[in-house]
PDB file of C-alpha atoms in Angstrom:
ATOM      1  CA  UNK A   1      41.881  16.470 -18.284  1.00 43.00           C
ATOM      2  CA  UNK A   2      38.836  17.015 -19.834  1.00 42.00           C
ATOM      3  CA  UNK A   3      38.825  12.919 -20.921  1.00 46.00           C
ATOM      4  CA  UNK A   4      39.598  11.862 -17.305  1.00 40.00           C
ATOM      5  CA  UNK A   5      36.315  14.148 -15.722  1.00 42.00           C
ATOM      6  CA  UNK A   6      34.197  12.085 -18.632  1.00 42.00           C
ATOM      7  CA  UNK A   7      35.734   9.162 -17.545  1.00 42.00           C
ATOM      8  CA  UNK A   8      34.680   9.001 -14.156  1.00 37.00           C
ATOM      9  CA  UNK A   9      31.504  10.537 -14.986  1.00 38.00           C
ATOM     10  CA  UNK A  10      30.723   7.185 -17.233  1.00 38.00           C
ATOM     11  CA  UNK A  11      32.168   5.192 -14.317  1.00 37.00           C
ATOM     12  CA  UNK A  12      29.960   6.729 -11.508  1.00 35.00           C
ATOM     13  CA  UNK A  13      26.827   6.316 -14.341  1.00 33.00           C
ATOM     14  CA  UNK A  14      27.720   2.642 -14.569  1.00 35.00           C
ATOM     15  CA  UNK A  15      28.164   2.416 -11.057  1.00 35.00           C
ATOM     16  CA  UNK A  16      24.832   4.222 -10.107  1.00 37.00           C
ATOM     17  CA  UNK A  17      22.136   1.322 -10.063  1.00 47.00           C
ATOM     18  CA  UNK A  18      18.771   2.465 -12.633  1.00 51.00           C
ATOM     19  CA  UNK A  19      16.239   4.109 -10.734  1.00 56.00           C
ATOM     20  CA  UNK A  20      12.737   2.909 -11.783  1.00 59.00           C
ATOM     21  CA  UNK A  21      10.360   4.885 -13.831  1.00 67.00           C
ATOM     22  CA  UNK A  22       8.912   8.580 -12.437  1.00 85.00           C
ATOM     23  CA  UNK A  23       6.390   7.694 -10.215  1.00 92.00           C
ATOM     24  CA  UNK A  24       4.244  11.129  -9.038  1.00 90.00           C
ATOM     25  CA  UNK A  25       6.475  13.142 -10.991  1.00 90.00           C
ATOM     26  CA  UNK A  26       9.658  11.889  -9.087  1.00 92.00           C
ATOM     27  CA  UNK A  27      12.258   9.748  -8.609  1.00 92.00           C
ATOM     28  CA  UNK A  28      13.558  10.282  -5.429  1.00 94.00           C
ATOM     29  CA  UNK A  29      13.555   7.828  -2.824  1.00 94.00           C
ATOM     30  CA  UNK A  30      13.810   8.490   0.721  1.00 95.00           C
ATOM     31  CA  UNK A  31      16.536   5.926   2.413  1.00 94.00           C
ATOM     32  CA  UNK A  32      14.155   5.913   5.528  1.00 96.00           C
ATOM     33  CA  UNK A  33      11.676   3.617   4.080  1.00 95.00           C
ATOM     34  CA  UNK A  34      13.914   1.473   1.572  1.00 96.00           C
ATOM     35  CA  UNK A  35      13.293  -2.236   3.612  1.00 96.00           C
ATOM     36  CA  UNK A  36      10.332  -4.678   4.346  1.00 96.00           C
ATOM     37  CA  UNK A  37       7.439  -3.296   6.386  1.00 96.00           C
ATOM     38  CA  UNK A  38       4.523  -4.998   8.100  1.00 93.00           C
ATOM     39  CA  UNK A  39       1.569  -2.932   8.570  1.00 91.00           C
ATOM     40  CA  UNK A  40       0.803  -2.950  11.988  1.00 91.00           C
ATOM     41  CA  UNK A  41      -2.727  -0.444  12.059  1.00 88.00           C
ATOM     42  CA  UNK A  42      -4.790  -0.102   9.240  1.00 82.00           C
ATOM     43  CA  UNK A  43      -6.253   3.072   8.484  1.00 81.00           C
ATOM     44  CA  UNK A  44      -8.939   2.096   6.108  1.00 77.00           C
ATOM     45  CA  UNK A  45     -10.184  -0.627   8.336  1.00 76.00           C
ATOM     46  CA  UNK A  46     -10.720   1.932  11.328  1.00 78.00           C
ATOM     47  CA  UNK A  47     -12.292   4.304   8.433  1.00 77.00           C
ATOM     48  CA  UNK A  48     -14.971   1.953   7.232  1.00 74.00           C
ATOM     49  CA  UNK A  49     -16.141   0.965  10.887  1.00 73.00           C
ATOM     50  CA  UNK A  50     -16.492   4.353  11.578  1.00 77.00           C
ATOM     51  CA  UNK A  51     -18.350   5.119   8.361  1.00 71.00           C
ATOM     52  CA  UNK A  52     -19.612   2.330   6.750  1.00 72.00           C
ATOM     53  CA  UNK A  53     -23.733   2.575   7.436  1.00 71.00           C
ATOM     54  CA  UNK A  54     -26.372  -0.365   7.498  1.00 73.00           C
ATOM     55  CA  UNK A  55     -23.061  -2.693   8.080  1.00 73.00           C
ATOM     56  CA  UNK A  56     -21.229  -3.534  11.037  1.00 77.00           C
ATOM     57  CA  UNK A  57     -17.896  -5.141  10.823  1.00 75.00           C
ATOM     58  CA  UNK A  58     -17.307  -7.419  13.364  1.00 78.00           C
ATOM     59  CA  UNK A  59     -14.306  -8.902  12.836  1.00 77.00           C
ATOM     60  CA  UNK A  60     -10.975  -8.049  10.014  1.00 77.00           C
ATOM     61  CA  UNK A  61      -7.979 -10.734   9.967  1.00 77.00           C
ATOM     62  CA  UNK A  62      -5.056  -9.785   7.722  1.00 79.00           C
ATOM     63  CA  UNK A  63      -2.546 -12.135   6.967  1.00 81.00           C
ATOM     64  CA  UNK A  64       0.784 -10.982   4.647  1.00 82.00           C
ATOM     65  CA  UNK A  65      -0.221  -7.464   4.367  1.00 85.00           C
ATOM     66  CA  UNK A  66       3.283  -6.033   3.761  1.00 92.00           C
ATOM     67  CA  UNK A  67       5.001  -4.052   1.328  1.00 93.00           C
ATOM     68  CA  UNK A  68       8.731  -4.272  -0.122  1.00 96.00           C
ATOM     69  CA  UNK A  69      10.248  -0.955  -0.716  1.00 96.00           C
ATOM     70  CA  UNK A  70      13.549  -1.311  -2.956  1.00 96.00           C
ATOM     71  CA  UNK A  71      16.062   1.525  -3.135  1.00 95.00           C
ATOM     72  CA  UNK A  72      16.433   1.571  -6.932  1.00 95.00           C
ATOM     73  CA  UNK A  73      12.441   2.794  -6.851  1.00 95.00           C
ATOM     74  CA  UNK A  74      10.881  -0.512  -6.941  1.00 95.00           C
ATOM     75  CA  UNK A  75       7.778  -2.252  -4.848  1.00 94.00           C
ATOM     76  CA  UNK A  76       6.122  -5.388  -4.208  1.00 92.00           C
ATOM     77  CA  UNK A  77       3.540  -6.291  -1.511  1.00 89.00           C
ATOM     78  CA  UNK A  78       2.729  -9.217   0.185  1.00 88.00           C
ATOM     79  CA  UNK A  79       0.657 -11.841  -1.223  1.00 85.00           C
ATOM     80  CA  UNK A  80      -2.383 -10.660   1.139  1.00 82.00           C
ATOM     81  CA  UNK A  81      -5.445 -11.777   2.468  1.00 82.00           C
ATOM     82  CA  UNK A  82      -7.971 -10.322   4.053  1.00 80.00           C
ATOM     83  CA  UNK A  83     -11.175 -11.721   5.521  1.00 81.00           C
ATOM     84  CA  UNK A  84     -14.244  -9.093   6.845  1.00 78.00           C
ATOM     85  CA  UNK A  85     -16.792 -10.217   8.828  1.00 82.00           C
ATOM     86  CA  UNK A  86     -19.881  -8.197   9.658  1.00 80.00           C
ATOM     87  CA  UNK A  87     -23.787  -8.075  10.225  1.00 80.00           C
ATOM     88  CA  UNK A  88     -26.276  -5.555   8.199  1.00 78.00           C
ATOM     89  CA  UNK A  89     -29.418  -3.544   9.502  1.00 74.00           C
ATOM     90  CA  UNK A  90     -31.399  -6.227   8.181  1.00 74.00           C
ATOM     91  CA  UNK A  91     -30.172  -9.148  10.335  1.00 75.00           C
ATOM     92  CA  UNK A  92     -28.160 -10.694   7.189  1.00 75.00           C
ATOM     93  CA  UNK A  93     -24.860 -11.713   7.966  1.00 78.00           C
ATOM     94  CA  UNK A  94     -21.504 -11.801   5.492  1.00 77.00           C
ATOM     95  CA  UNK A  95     -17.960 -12.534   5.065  1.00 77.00           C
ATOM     96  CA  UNK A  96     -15.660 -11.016   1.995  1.00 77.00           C
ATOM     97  CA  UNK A  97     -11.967 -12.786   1.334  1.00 79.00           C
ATOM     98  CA  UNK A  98      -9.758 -10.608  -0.876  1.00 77.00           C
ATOM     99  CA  UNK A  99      -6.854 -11.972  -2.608  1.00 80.00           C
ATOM    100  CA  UNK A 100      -3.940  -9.970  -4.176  1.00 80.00           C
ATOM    101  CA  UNK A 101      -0.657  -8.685  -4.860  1.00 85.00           C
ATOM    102  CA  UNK A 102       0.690  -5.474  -6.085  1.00 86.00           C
ATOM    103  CA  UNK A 103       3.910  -4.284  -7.632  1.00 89.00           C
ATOM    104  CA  UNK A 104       5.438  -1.191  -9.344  1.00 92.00           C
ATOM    105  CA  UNK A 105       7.401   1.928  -8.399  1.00 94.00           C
ATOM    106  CA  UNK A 106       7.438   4.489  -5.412  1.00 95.00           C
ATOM    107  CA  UNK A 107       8.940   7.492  -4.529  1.00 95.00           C
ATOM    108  CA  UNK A 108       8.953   9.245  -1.263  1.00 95.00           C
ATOM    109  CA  UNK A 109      10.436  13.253  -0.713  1.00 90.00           C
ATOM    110  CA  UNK A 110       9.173  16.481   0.979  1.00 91.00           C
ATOM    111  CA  UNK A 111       6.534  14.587   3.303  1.00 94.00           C
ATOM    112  CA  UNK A 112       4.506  12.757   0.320  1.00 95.00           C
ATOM    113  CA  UNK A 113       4.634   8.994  -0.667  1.00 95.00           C
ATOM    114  CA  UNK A 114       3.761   7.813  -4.177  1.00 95.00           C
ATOM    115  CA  UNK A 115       2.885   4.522  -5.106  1.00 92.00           C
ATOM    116  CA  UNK A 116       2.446   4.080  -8.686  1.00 92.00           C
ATOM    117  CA  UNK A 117       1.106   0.191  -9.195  1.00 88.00           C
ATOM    118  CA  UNK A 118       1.376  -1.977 -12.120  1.00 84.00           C
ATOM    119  CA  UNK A 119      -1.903  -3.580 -13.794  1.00 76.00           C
ATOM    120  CA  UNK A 120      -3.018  -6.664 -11.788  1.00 71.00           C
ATOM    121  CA  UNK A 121      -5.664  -8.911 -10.109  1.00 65.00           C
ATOM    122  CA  UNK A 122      -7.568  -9.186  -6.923  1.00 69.00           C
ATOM    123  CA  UNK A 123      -9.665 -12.155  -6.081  1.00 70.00           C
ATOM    124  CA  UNK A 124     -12.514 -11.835  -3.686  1.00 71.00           C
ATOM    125  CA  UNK A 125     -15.340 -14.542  -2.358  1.00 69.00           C
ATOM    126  CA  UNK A 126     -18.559 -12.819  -1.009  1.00 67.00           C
ATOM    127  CA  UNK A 127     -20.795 -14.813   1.174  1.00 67.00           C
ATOM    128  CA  UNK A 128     -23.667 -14.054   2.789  1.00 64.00           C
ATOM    129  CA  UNK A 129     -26.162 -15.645   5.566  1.00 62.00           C
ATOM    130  CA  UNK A 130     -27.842 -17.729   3.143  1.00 58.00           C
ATOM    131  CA  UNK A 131     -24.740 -19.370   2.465  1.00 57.00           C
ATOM    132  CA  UNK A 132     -24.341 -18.286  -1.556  1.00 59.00           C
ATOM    133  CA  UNK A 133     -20.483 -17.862  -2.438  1.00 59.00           C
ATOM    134  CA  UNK A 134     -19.664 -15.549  -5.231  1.00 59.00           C
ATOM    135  CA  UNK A 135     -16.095 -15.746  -6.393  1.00 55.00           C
ATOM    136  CA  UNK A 136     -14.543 -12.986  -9.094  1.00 55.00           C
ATOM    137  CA  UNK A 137     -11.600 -12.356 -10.225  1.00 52.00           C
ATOM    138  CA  UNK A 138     -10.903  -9.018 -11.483  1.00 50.00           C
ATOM    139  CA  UNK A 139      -8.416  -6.085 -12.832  1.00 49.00           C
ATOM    140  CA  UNK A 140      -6.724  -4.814  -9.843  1.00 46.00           C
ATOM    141  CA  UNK A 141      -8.525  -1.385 -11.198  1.00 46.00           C
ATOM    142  CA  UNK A 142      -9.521  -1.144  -7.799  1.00 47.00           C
ATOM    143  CA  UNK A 143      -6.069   0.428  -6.480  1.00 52.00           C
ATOM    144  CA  UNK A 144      -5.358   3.535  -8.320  1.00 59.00           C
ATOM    145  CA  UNK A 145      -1.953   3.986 -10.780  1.00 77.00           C
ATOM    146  CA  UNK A 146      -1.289   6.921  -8.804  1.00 85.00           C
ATOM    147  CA  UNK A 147      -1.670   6.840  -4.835  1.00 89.00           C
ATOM    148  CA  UNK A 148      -0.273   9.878  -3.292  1.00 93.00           C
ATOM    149  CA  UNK A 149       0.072  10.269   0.712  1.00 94.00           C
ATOM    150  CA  UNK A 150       1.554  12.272   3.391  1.00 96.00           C
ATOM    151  CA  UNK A 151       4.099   9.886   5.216  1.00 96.00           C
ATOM    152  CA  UNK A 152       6.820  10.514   7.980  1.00 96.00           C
ATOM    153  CA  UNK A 153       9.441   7.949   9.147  1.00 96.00           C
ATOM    154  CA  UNK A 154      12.051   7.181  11.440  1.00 95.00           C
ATOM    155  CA  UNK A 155      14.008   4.312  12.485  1.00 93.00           C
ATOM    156  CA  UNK A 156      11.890   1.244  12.490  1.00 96.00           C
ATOM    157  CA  UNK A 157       8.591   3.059  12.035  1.00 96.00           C
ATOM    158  CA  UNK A 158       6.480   5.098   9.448  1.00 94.00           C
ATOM    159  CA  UNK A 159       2.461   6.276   8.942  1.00 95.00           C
ATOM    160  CA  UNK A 160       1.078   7.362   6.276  1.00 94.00           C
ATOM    161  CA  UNK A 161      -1.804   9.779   6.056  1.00 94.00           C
ATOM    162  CA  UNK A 162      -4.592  10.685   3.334  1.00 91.00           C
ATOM    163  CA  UNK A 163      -7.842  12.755   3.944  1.00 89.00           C
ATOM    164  CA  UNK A 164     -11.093  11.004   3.049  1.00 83.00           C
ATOM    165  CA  UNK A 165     -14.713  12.409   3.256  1.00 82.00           C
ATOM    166  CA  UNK A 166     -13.533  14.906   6.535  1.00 85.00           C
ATOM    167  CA  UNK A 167     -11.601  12.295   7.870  1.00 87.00           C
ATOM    168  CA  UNK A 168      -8.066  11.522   8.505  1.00 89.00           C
ATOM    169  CA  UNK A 169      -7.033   7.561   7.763  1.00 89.00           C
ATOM    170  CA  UNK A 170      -3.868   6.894   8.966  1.00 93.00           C
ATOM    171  CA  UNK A 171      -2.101   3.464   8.525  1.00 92.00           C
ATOM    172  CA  UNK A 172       0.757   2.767  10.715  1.00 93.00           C
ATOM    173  CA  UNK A 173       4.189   0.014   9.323  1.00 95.00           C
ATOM    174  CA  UNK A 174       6.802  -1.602  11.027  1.00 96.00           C
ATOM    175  CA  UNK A 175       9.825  -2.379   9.953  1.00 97.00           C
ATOM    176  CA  UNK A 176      10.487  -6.459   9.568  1.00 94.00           C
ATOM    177  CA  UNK A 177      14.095  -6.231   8.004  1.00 79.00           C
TER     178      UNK A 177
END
């Protein structure tokens, strides 16, 4: 008896697929989210018009900005792009492209969503009213390894939610498949 119970406890081990590394101190992943999501409100965006002094965005266009949620614990993100347009106090006018994609491993329970993302790059061109482009490249040290938020989801929907600075920045995803 005691053979059989360790056989079908190596069978349902085989059978399990690997979950990805701990990511926030846990592996669990909440079924909810597992799928392809397109974010549909950005948080940040609505943060940094509020915020943001001696700059007035005038315009953000997104393109790609999704994210990949895999049931065995895995991400990936869209290759995005985003374009900000904007004025500042002093009557100079800009544009910023950013470039980049982001992978690694996630884990969602008990109301808080953990992305843990693997080293990578960003690419971003700066100009400004006098028409000087600066292009750089660099470490996608930007995003933090650990990014912990509160989330909630159902059906085809979830938000996320983080505090910043006495505000609230909440981000809103639909799902695409």
């Amino acid at each position: 008896m005691l053979r059989l119970t360790a056989a079908f406890a190596a069978a349902a081990l085989l059978a399990t697929p690997a979950l990805a590394a701990d990511c926030g101190g846990s592996h669990a992943v909440d079924r909810c989210m597992v799928g392809t999501w397109q974010m549909t409100k950005n948080g940040m965006q609505e943060w940094m018009r509020k915020h943001v002094r001696k700059f007035s965005v005038t315009s953000v266009h997104a393109t790609n900005n999704t994210i990949t949620l895999h049931a065995d614990g895995t991400f990936a993100t869209g290759a995005s792009t985003a374009t900000v347009e904007g004025h500042g106090s002093s009557g100079m006018h800009g544009s910023a492209t950013m470039s980049g994609q982001s992978s690694g491993t996630w884990s969602a329970a008990d109301g808080k969503f953990n992305l843990c993302a693997r080293p990578g790059n960003i690419d971003t061109t700066l100009t400004t009213s006098g028409g000087g482009n600066t292009t750089t490249s660099h470490a996608q040290t930007a995003l933090p390894a650990l990014s912990t938020q509160s989330y909630a989801c159902a059906g085809d929907a979830f938000t996320t939610t983080r505090e910043m600075r006495g505000d609230t920045i909440t981000s809103i995803y639909s799902k695409v498949k």
